[in-house]
Short mmCIF file of C-alpha atoms and ligand atoms in Angstrom, two decimals:
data_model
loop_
_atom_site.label_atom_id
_atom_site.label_comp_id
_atom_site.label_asym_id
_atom_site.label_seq_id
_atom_site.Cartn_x
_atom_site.Cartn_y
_atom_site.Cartn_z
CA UNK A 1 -13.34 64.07 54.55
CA UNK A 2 -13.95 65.53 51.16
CA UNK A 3 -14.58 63.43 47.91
CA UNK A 4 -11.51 63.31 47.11
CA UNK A 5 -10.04 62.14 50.04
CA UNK A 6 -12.60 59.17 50.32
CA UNK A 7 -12.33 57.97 46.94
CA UNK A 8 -8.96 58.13 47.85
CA UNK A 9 -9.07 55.91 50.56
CA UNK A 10 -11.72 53.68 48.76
CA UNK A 11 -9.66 52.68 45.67
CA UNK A 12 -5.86 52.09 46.05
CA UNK A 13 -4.82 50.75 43.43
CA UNK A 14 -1.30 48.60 44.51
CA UNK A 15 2.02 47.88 42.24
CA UNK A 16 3.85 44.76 43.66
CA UNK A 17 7.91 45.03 43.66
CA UNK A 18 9.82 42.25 44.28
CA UNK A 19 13.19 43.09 45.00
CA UNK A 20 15.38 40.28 45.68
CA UNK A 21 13.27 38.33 48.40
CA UNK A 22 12.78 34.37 48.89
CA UNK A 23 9.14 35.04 47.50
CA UNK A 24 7.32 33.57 50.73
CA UNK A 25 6.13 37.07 51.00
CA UNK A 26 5.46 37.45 47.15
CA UNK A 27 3.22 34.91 47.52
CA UNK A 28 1.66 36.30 50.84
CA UNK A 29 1.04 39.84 48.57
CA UNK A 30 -0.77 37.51 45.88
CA UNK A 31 -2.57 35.67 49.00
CA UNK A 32 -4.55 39.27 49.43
CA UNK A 33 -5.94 38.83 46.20
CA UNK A 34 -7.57 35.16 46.76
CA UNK A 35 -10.96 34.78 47.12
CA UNK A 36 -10.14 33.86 50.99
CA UNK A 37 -9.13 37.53 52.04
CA UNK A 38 -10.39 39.46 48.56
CA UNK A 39 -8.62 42.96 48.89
CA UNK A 40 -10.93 44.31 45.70
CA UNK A 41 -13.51 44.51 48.92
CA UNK A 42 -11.65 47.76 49.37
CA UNK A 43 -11.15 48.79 46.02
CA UNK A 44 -7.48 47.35 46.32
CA UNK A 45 -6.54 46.27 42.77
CA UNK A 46 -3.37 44.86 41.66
CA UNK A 47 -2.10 47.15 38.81
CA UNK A 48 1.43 46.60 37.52
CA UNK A 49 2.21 49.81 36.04
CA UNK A 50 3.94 52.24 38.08
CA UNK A 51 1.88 55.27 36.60
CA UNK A 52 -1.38 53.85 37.37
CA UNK A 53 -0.48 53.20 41.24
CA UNK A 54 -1.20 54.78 44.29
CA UNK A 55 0.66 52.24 47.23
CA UNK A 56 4.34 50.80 46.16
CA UNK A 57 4.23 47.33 48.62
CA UNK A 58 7.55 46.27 48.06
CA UNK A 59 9.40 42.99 49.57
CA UNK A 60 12.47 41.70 49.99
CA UNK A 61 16.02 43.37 50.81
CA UNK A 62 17.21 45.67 47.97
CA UNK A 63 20.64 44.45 45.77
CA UNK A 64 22.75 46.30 44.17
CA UNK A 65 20.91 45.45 41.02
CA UNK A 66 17.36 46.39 41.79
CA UNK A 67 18.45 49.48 43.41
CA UNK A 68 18.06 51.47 40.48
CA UNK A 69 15.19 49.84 39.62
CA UNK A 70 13.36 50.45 42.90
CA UNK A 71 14.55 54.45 42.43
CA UNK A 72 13.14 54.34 38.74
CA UNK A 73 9.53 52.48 39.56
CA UNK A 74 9.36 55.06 42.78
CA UNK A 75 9.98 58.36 40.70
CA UNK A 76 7.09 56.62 38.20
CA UNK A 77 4.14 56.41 40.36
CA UNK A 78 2.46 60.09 40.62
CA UNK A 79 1.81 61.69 43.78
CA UNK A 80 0.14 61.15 46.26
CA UNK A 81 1.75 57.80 46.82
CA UNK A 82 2.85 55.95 49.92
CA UNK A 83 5.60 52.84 50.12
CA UNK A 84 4.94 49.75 52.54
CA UNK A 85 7.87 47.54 53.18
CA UNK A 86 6.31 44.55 53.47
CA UNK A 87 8.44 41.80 55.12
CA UNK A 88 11.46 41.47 57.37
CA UNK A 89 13.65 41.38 54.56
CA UNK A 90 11.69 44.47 53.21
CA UNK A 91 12.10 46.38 56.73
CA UNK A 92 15.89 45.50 57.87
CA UNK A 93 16.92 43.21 55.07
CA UNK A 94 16.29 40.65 57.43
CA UNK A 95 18.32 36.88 57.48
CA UNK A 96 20.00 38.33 53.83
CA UNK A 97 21.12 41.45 56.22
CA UNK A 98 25.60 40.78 55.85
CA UNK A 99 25.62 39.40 52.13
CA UNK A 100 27.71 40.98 50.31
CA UNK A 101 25.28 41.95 47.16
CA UNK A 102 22.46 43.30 49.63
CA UNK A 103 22.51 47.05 50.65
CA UNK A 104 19.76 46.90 53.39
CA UNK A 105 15.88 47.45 53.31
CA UNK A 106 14.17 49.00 51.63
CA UNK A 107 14.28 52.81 53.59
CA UNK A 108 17.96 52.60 52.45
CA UNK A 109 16.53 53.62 48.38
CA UNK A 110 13.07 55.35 49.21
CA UNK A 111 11.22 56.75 52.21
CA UNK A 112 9.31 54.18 53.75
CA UNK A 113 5.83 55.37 55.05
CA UNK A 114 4.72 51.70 56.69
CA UNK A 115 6.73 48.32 57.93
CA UNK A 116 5.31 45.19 57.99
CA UNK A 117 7.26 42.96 60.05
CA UNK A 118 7.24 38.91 59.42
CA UNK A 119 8.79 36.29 58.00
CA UNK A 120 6.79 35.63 56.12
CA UNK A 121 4.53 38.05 56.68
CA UNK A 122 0.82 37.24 56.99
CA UNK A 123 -2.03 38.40 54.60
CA UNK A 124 -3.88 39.95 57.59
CA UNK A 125 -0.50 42.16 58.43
CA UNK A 126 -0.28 43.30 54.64
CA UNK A 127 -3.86 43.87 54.59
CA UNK A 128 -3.54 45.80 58.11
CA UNK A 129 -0.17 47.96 57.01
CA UNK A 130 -2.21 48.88 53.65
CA UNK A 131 -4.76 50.52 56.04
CA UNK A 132 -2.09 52.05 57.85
CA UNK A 133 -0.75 53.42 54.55
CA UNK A 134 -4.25 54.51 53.45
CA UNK A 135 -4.61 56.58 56.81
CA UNK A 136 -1.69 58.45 55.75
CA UNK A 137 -2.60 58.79 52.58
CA UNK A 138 -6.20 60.56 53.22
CA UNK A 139 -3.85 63.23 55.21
CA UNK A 140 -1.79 63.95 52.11
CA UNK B 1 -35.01 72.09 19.13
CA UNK B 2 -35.60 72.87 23.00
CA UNK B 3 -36.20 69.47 23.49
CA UNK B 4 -33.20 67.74 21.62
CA UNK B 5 -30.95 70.47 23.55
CA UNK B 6 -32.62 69.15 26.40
CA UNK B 7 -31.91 65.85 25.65
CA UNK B 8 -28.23 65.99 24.72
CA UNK B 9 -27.86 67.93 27.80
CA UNK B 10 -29.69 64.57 29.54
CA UNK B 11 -26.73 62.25 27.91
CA UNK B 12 -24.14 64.56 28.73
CA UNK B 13 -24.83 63.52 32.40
CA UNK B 14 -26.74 60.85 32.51
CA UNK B 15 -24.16 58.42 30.11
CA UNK B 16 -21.55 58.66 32.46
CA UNK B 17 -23.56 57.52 35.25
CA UNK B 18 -25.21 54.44 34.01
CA UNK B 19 -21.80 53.66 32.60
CA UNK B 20 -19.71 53.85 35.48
CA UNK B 21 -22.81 51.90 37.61
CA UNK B 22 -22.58 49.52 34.39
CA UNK B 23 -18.80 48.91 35.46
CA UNK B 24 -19.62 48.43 38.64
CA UNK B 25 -21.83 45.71 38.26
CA UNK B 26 -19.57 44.79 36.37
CA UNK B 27 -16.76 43.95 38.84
CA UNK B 28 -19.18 43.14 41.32
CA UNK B 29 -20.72 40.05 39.41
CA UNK B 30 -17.05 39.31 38.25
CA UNK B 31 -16.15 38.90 41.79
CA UNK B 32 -19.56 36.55 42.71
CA UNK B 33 -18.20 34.85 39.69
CA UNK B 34 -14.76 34.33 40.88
CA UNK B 35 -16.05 33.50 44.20
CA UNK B 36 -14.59 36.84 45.88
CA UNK B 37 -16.97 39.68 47.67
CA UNK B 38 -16.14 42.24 45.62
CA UNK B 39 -15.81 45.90 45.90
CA UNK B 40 -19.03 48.35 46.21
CA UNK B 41 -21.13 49.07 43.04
CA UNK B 42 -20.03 52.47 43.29
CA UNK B 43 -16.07 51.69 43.04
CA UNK B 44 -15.68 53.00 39.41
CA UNK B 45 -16.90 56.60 40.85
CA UNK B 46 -14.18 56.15 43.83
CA UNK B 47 -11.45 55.20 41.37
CA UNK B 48 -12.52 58.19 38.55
CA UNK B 49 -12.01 60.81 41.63
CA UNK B 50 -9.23 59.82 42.70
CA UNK B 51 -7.69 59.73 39.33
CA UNK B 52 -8.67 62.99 38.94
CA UNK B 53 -6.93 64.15 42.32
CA UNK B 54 -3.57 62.48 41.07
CA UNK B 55 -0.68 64.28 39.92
CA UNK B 56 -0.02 63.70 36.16
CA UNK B 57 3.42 62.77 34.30
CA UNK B 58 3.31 63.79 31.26
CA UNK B 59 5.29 62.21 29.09
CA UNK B 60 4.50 63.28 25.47
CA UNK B 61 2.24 67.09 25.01
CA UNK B 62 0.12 64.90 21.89
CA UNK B 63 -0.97 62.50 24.24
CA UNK B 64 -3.42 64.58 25.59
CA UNK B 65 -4.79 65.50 22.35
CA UNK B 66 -5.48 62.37 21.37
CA UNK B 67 -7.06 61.31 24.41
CA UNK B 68 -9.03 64.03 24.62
CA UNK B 69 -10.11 63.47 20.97
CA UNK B 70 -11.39 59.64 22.00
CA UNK B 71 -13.53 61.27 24.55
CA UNK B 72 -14.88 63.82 22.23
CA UNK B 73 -15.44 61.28 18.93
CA UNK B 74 -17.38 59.09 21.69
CA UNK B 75 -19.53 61.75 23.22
CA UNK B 76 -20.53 62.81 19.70
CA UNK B 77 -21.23 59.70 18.32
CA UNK B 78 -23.39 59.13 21.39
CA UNK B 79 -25.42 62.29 20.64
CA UNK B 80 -26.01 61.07 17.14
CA UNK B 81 -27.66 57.96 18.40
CA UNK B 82 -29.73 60.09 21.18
CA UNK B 83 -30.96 62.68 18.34
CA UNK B 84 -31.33 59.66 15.65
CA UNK B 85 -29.12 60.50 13.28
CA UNK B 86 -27.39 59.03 10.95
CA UNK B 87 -26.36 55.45 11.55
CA UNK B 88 -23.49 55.60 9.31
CA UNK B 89 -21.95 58.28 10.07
CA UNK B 90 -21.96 57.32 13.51
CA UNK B 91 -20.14 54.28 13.07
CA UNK B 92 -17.72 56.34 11.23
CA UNK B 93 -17.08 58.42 14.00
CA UNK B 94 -16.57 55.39 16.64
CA UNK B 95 -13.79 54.64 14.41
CA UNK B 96 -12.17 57.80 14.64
CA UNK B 97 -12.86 57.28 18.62
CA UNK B 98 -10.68 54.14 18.42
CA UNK B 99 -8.20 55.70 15.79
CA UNK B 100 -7.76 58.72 18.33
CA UNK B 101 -6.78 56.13 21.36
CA UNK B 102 -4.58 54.08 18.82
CA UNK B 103 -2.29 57.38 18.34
CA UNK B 104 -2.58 58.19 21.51
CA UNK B 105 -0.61 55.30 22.31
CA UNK B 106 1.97 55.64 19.41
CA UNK B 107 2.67 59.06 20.17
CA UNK B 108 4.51 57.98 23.44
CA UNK B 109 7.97 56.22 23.46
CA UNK B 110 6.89 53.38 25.90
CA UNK B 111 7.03 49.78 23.83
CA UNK B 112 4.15 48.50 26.19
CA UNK B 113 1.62 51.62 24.61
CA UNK B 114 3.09 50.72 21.06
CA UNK B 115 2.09 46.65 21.56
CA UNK B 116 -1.29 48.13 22.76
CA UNK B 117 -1.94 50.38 20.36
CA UNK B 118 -1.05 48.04 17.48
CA UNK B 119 -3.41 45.47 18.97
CA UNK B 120 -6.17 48.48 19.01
CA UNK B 121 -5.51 48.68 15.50
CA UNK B 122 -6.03 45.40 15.25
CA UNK B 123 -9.34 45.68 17.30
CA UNK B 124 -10.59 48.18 15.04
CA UNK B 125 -9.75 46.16 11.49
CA UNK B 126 -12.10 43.48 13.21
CA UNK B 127 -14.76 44.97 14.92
CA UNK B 128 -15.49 48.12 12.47
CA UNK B 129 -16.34 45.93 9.07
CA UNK B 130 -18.67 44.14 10.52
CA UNK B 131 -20.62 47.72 12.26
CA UNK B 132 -20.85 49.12 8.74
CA UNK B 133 -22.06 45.96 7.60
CA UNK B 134 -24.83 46.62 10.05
CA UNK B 135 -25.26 50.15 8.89
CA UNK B 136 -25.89 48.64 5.52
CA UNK B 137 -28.26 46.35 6.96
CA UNK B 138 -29.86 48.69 8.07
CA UNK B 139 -30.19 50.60 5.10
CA UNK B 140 -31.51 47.55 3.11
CA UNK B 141 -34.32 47.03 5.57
CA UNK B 142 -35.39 50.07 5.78
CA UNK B 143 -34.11 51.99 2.52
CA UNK B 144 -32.36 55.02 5.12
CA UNK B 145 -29.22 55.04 7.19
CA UNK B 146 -31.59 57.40 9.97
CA UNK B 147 -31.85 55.71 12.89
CA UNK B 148 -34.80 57.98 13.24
CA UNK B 149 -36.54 55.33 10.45
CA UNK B 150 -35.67 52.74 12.49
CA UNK B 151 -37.83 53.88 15.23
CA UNK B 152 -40.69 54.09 12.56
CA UNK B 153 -41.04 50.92 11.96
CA UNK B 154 -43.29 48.50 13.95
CA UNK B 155 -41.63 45.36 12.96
CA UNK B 156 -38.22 45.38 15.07
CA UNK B 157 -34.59 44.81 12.73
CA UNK B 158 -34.36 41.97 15.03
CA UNK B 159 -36.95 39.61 12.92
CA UNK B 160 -34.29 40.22 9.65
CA UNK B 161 -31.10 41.23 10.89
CA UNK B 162 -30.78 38.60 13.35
CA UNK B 163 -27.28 36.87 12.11
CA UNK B 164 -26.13 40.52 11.83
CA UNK B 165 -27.24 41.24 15.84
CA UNK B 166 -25.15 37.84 16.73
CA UNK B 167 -21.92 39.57 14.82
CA UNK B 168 -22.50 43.21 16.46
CA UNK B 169 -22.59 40.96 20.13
CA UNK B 170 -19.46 39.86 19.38
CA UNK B 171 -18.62 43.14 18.21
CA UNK B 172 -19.74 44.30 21.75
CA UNK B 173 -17.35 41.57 23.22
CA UNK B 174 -14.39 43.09 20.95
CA UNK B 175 -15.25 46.90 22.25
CA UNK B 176 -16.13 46.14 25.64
CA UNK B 177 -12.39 44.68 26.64
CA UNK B 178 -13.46 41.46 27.73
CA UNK B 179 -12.03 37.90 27.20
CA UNK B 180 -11.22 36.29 24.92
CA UNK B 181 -10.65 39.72 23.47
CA UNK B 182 -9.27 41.84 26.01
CA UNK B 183 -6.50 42.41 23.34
CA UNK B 184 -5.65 45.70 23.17
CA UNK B 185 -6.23 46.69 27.13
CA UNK B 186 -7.78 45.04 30.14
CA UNK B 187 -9.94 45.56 33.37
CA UNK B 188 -8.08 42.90 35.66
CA UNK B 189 -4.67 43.71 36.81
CA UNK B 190 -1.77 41.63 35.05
CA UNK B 191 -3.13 40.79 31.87
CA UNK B 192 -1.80 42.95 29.02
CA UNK B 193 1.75 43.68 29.35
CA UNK B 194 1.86 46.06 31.62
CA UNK B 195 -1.53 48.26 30.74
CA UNK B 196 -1.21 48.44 26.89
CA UNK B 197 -2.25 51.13 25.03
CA UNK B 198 -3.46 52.81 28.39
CA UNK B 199 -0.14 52.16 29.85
CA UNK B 200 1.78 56.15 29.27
CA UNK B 201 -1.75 57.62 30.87
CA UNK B 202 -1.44 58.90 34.60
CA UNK B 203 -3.61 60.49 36.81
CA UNK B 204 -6.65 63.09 35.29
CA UNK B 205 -6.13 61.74 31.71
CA UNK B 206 -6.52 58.37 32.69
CA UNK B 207 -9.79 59.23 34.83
CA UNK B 208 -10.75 60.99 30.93
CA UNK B 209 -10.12 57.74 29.86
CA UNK B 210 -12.39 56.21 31.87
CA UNK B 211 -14.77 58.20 31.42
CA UNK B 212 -14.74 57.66 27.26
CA UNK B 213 -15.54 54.24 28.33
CA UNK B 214 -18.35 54.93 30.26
CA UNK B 215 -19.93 56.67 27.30
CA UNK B 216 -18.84 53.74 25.52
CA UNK B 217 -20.39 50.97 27.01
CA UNK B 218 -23.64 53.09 26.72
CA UNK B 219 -23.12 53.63 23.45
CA UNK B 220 -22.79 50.15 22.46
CA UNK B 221 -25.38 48.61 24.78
CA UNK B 222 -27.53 51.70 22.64
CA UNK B 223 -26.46 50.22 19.21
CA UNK B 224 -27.65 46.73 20.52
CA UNK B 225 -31.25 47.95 21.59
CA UNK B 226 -31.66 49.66 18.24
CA UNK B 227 -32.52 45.64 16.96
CA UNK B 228 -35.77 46.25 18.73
CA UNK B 229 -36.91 49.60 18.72
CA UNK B 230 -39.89 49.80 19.11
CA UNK B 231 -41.13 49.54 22.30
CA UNK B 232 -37.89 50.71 23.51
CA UNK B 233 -38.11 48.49 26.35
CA UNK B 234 -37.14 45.36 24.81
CA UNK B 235 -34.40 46.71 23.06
CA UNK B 236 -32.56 48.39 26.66
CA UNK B 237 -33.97 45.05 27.64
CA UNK B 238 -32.06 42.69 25.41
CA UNK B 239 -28.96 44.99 25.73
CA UNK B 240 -28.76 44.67 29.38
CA UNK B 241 -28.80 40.53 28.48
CA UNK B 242 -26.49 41.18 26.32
CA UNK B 243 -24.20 43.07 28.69
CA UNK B 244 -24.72 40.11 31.72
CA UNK B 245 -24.08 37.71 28.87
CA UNK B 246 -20.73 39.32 28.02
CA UNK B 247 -19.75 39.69 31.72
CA UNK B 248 -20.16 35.73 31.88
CA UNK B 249 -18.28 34.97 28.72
CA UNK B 250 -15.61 37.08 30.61
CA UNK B 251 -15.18 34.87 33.19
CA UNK B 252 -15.26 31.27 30.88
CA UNK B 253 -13.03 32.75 29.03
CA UNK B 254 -9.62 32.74 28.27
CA UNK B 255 -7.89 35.21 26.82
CA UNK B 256 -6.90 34.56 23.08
CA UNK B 257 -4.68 36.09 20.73
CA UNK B 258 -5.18 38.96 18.23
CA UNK B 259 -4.47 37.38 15.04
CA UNK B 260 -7.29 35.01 16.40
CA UNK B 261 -9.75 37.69 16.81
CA UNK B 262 -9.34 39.03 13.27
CA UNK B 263 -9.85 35.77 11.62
CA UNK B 264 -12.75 35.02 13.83
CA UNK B 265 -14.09 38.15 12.97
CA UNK B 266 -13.39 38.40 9.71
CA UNK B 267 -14.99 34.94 8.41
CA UNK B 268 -17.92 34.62 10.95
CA UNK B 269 -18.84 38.64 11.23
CA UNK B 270 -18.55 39.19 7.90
CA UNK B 271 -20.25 35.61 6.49
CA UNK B 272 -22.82 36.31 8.64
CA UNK B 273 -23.11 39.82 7.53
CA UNK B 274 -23.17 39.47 3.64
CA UNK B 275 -25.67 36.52 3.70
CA UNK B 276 -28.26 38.64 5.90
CA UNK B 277 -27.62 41.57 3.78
CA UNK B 278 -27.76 39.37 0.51
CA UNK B 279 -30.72 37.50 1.77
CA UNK B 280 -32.71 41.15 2.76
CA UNK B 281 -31.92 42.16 -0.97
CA UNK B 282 -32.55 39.09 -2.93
CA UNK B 283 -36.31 39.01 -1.16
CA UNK B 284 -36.70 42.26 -1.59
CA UNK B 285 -35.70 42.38 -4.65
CA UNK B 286 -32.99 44.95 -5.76
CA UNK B 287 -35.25 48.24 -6.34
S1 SF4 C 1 10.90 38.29 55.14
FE1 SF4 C 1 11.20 36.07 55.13
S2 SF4 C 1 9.64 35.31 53.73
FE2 SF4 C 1 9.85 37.49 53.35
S3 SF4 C 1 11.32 37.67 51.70
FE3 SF4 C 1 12.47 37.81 53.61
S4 SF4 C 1 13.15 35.74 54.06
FE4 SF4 C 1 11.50 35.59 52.53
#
């Protein structure tokens, strides 16, 4: 691997989306940052601007409403980037799947690189589906 | 003049190095702080390439100008402290630095860069009064604004300039980004709306960003060892205590707001200012 594709790998730097989830995996997300399971180990830092981000980990089923949104924070981040769906509701729009305000998951707006399953979905599944993501993004 | 090309040649590269390591210390006694691992001492190298290996979105051509112009007013004002120049001037040309970054921010439509860059503005109203009253200090110790003189003398600007060396640490706290005055921008995710004045950058221009701080920091923890000059030593010494002083004020910190930072600045950087510059000339005697 050349330099660039280590530093890469060594410093993603994450924007959280909430779409229109129960937040018991919003909170999960914010669980990686704890001391208890410390993501900055890897260089992951929570960023919250779109143009500064490298991995889009997005939860909860997408709405009519945050559709556009979703589209609009995607186009923002600049390439190389990757997308984790991170949830059940994320993935398949999960138990929210027939309402009639909820499209689908996520894969329905943007390409999807990595699923997490889980509801919720544990800090060591995020953790392990950002690794995932970060494989695939050392072979962009 | 072998030598000084030598030497600016030396800060060229070496700045950026002990600056980003500075960083990473940086987050890495944060983290033992906060009770978290924290990432590698190296991290701030790993986060400048990648920056660099993003694609950028440009979203206003000035932009770049002006971000470009931070890193250049910083690089240069660093060289004038490495050749001992003047002091002055050099404080002068940090504000330009921080001028440059402030209309880098207005020259992009984004309301999140416009808060940040009028709270940079803000930054600089408080933090650059109080570094010419230090240049003046300076000059009323030692009759010259050449920091040059300073290393001349055997009795360090400590001994009579010490309320102004409490003023230019809280100075360092202002320029550094670090609670309670991480106003304008921050290090930690989710502080500033969004990123502040730093929020429109993407990709390589952000990584220049980066590496303006870098100089920065060096810069600054420069200005601090000038109080004791000579032996060098104890100045780099003192800086570096000053630097893991500021790192723990970071974390006992809270963040506080703008308006707060000026008027803190403003009455206890400047009182402390005038009286040791009042003091030096009513001993001395006005000559
Ligand atoms: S997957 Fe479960 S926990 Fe996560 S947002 Fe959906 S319902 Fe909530």
């Amino acid at each position: 691997m050349g330099l660039m594709q280590t530093s890469r790998v060594k410093s993603p730097w994450i924007l959280h989306f909430d779409n229109s989830s129960c937040n018991g995996c919003d909170i999960e997300v914010l669980a990686c940052l704890t001391p208890l399971y410390d993501v900055e180990r890897f260089g992951m830092v929570n960023m919250g601007n779109p143009k500064h981000a490298d991995i889009l980990l997005i939860t909860g089923p997408v709405n009519r409403r945050t559709a556009r949104v979703l589209k609009n924070l995607y186009d923002q981040v600049p390439d190389p980037k990757v997308v984790v769906a991170v949830g059940t509701c994320a993935s398949t729009a999960g138990v929210f799947h027939n309402c009639y305000n909820i499209l689908g998951g996520v894969d329905k707006v943007i390409p999807v690189d990595v699923y997490v399953p889980g509801c919720s979905v544990r800090p060591e599944a995020i953790i392990d589906g950002v690794v995932m993501a970060l494989q695939k993004l050392a072979s962009l | 003049m072998l030598e000084q090309f030598i030497l600016v040649f030396a800060t060229l590269v070496g700045a950026p190095l002990a600056g980003g390591l500075l960083f990473g210390i940086d987050r890495k006694i944060t983290a033992r702080l906060q009770g978290r691992y924290g990432p590698p001492v190296i991290q701030p190298f790993y986060d400048f390439f990648k920056l660099l290996g993003k694609e950028h979105i440009a979203v206003s051509r000035l932009q770049f100008i002006w971000i470009y112009g931070y890193l250049v007013f910083m690089v240069v004002s660093l060289i004038f402290l490495v050749l001992k120049s003047d002091i002055l001037l050099l404080v002068f040309l940090l504000g330009f630095a921080g001028v440059s970054l402030v209309l880098g921010g207005f020259s992009t439509k984004s309301p999140y860069a416009h808060f940040g860059a009028n709270r940079e503005l803000l930054q600089i109203m408080a933090y650059e009064p109080v570094l010419l009253l230090f240049a003046i200090g300076v000059y009323a110790q030692n009759g010259s604004f050449l920091i040059s003189e300073i290393f001349k003398q055997d009795k360090p600007l400590l001994f009579s300039l010490w309320p102004l060396f409490l003023a230019v640490l809280y100075v360092l706290t202002i320029k550094m980004r670090k609670s309670p005055f991480d106003i304008a921008t921050s290090h930690h995710g989710h502080q500033e709306i969004v990123k502040g004045v730093t929020t429109e950058y993407s990709g390589p221009y952000f990584a220049l960003f980066h590496l303006a701080e870098w100089y920065e920091i060096v810069l600054l923890l420069g200005i601090i060892s000038l109080f004791w000059a000579n032996p060098l030593w104890v100045g780099i010494l003192i800086a570096l205590v000053a630097f893991l002083l500021e790192l723990l004020v970071d974390n006992i910190a809270a963040r506080m707001t703008a308006r707060w930072m000026v008027r803190l600045s403003w009455s206890i950087g400047l009182l402390l200012g005038v009286i040791n510059i009042a003091y030096i000339y009513l001993t001395k005697g006005v000559s």
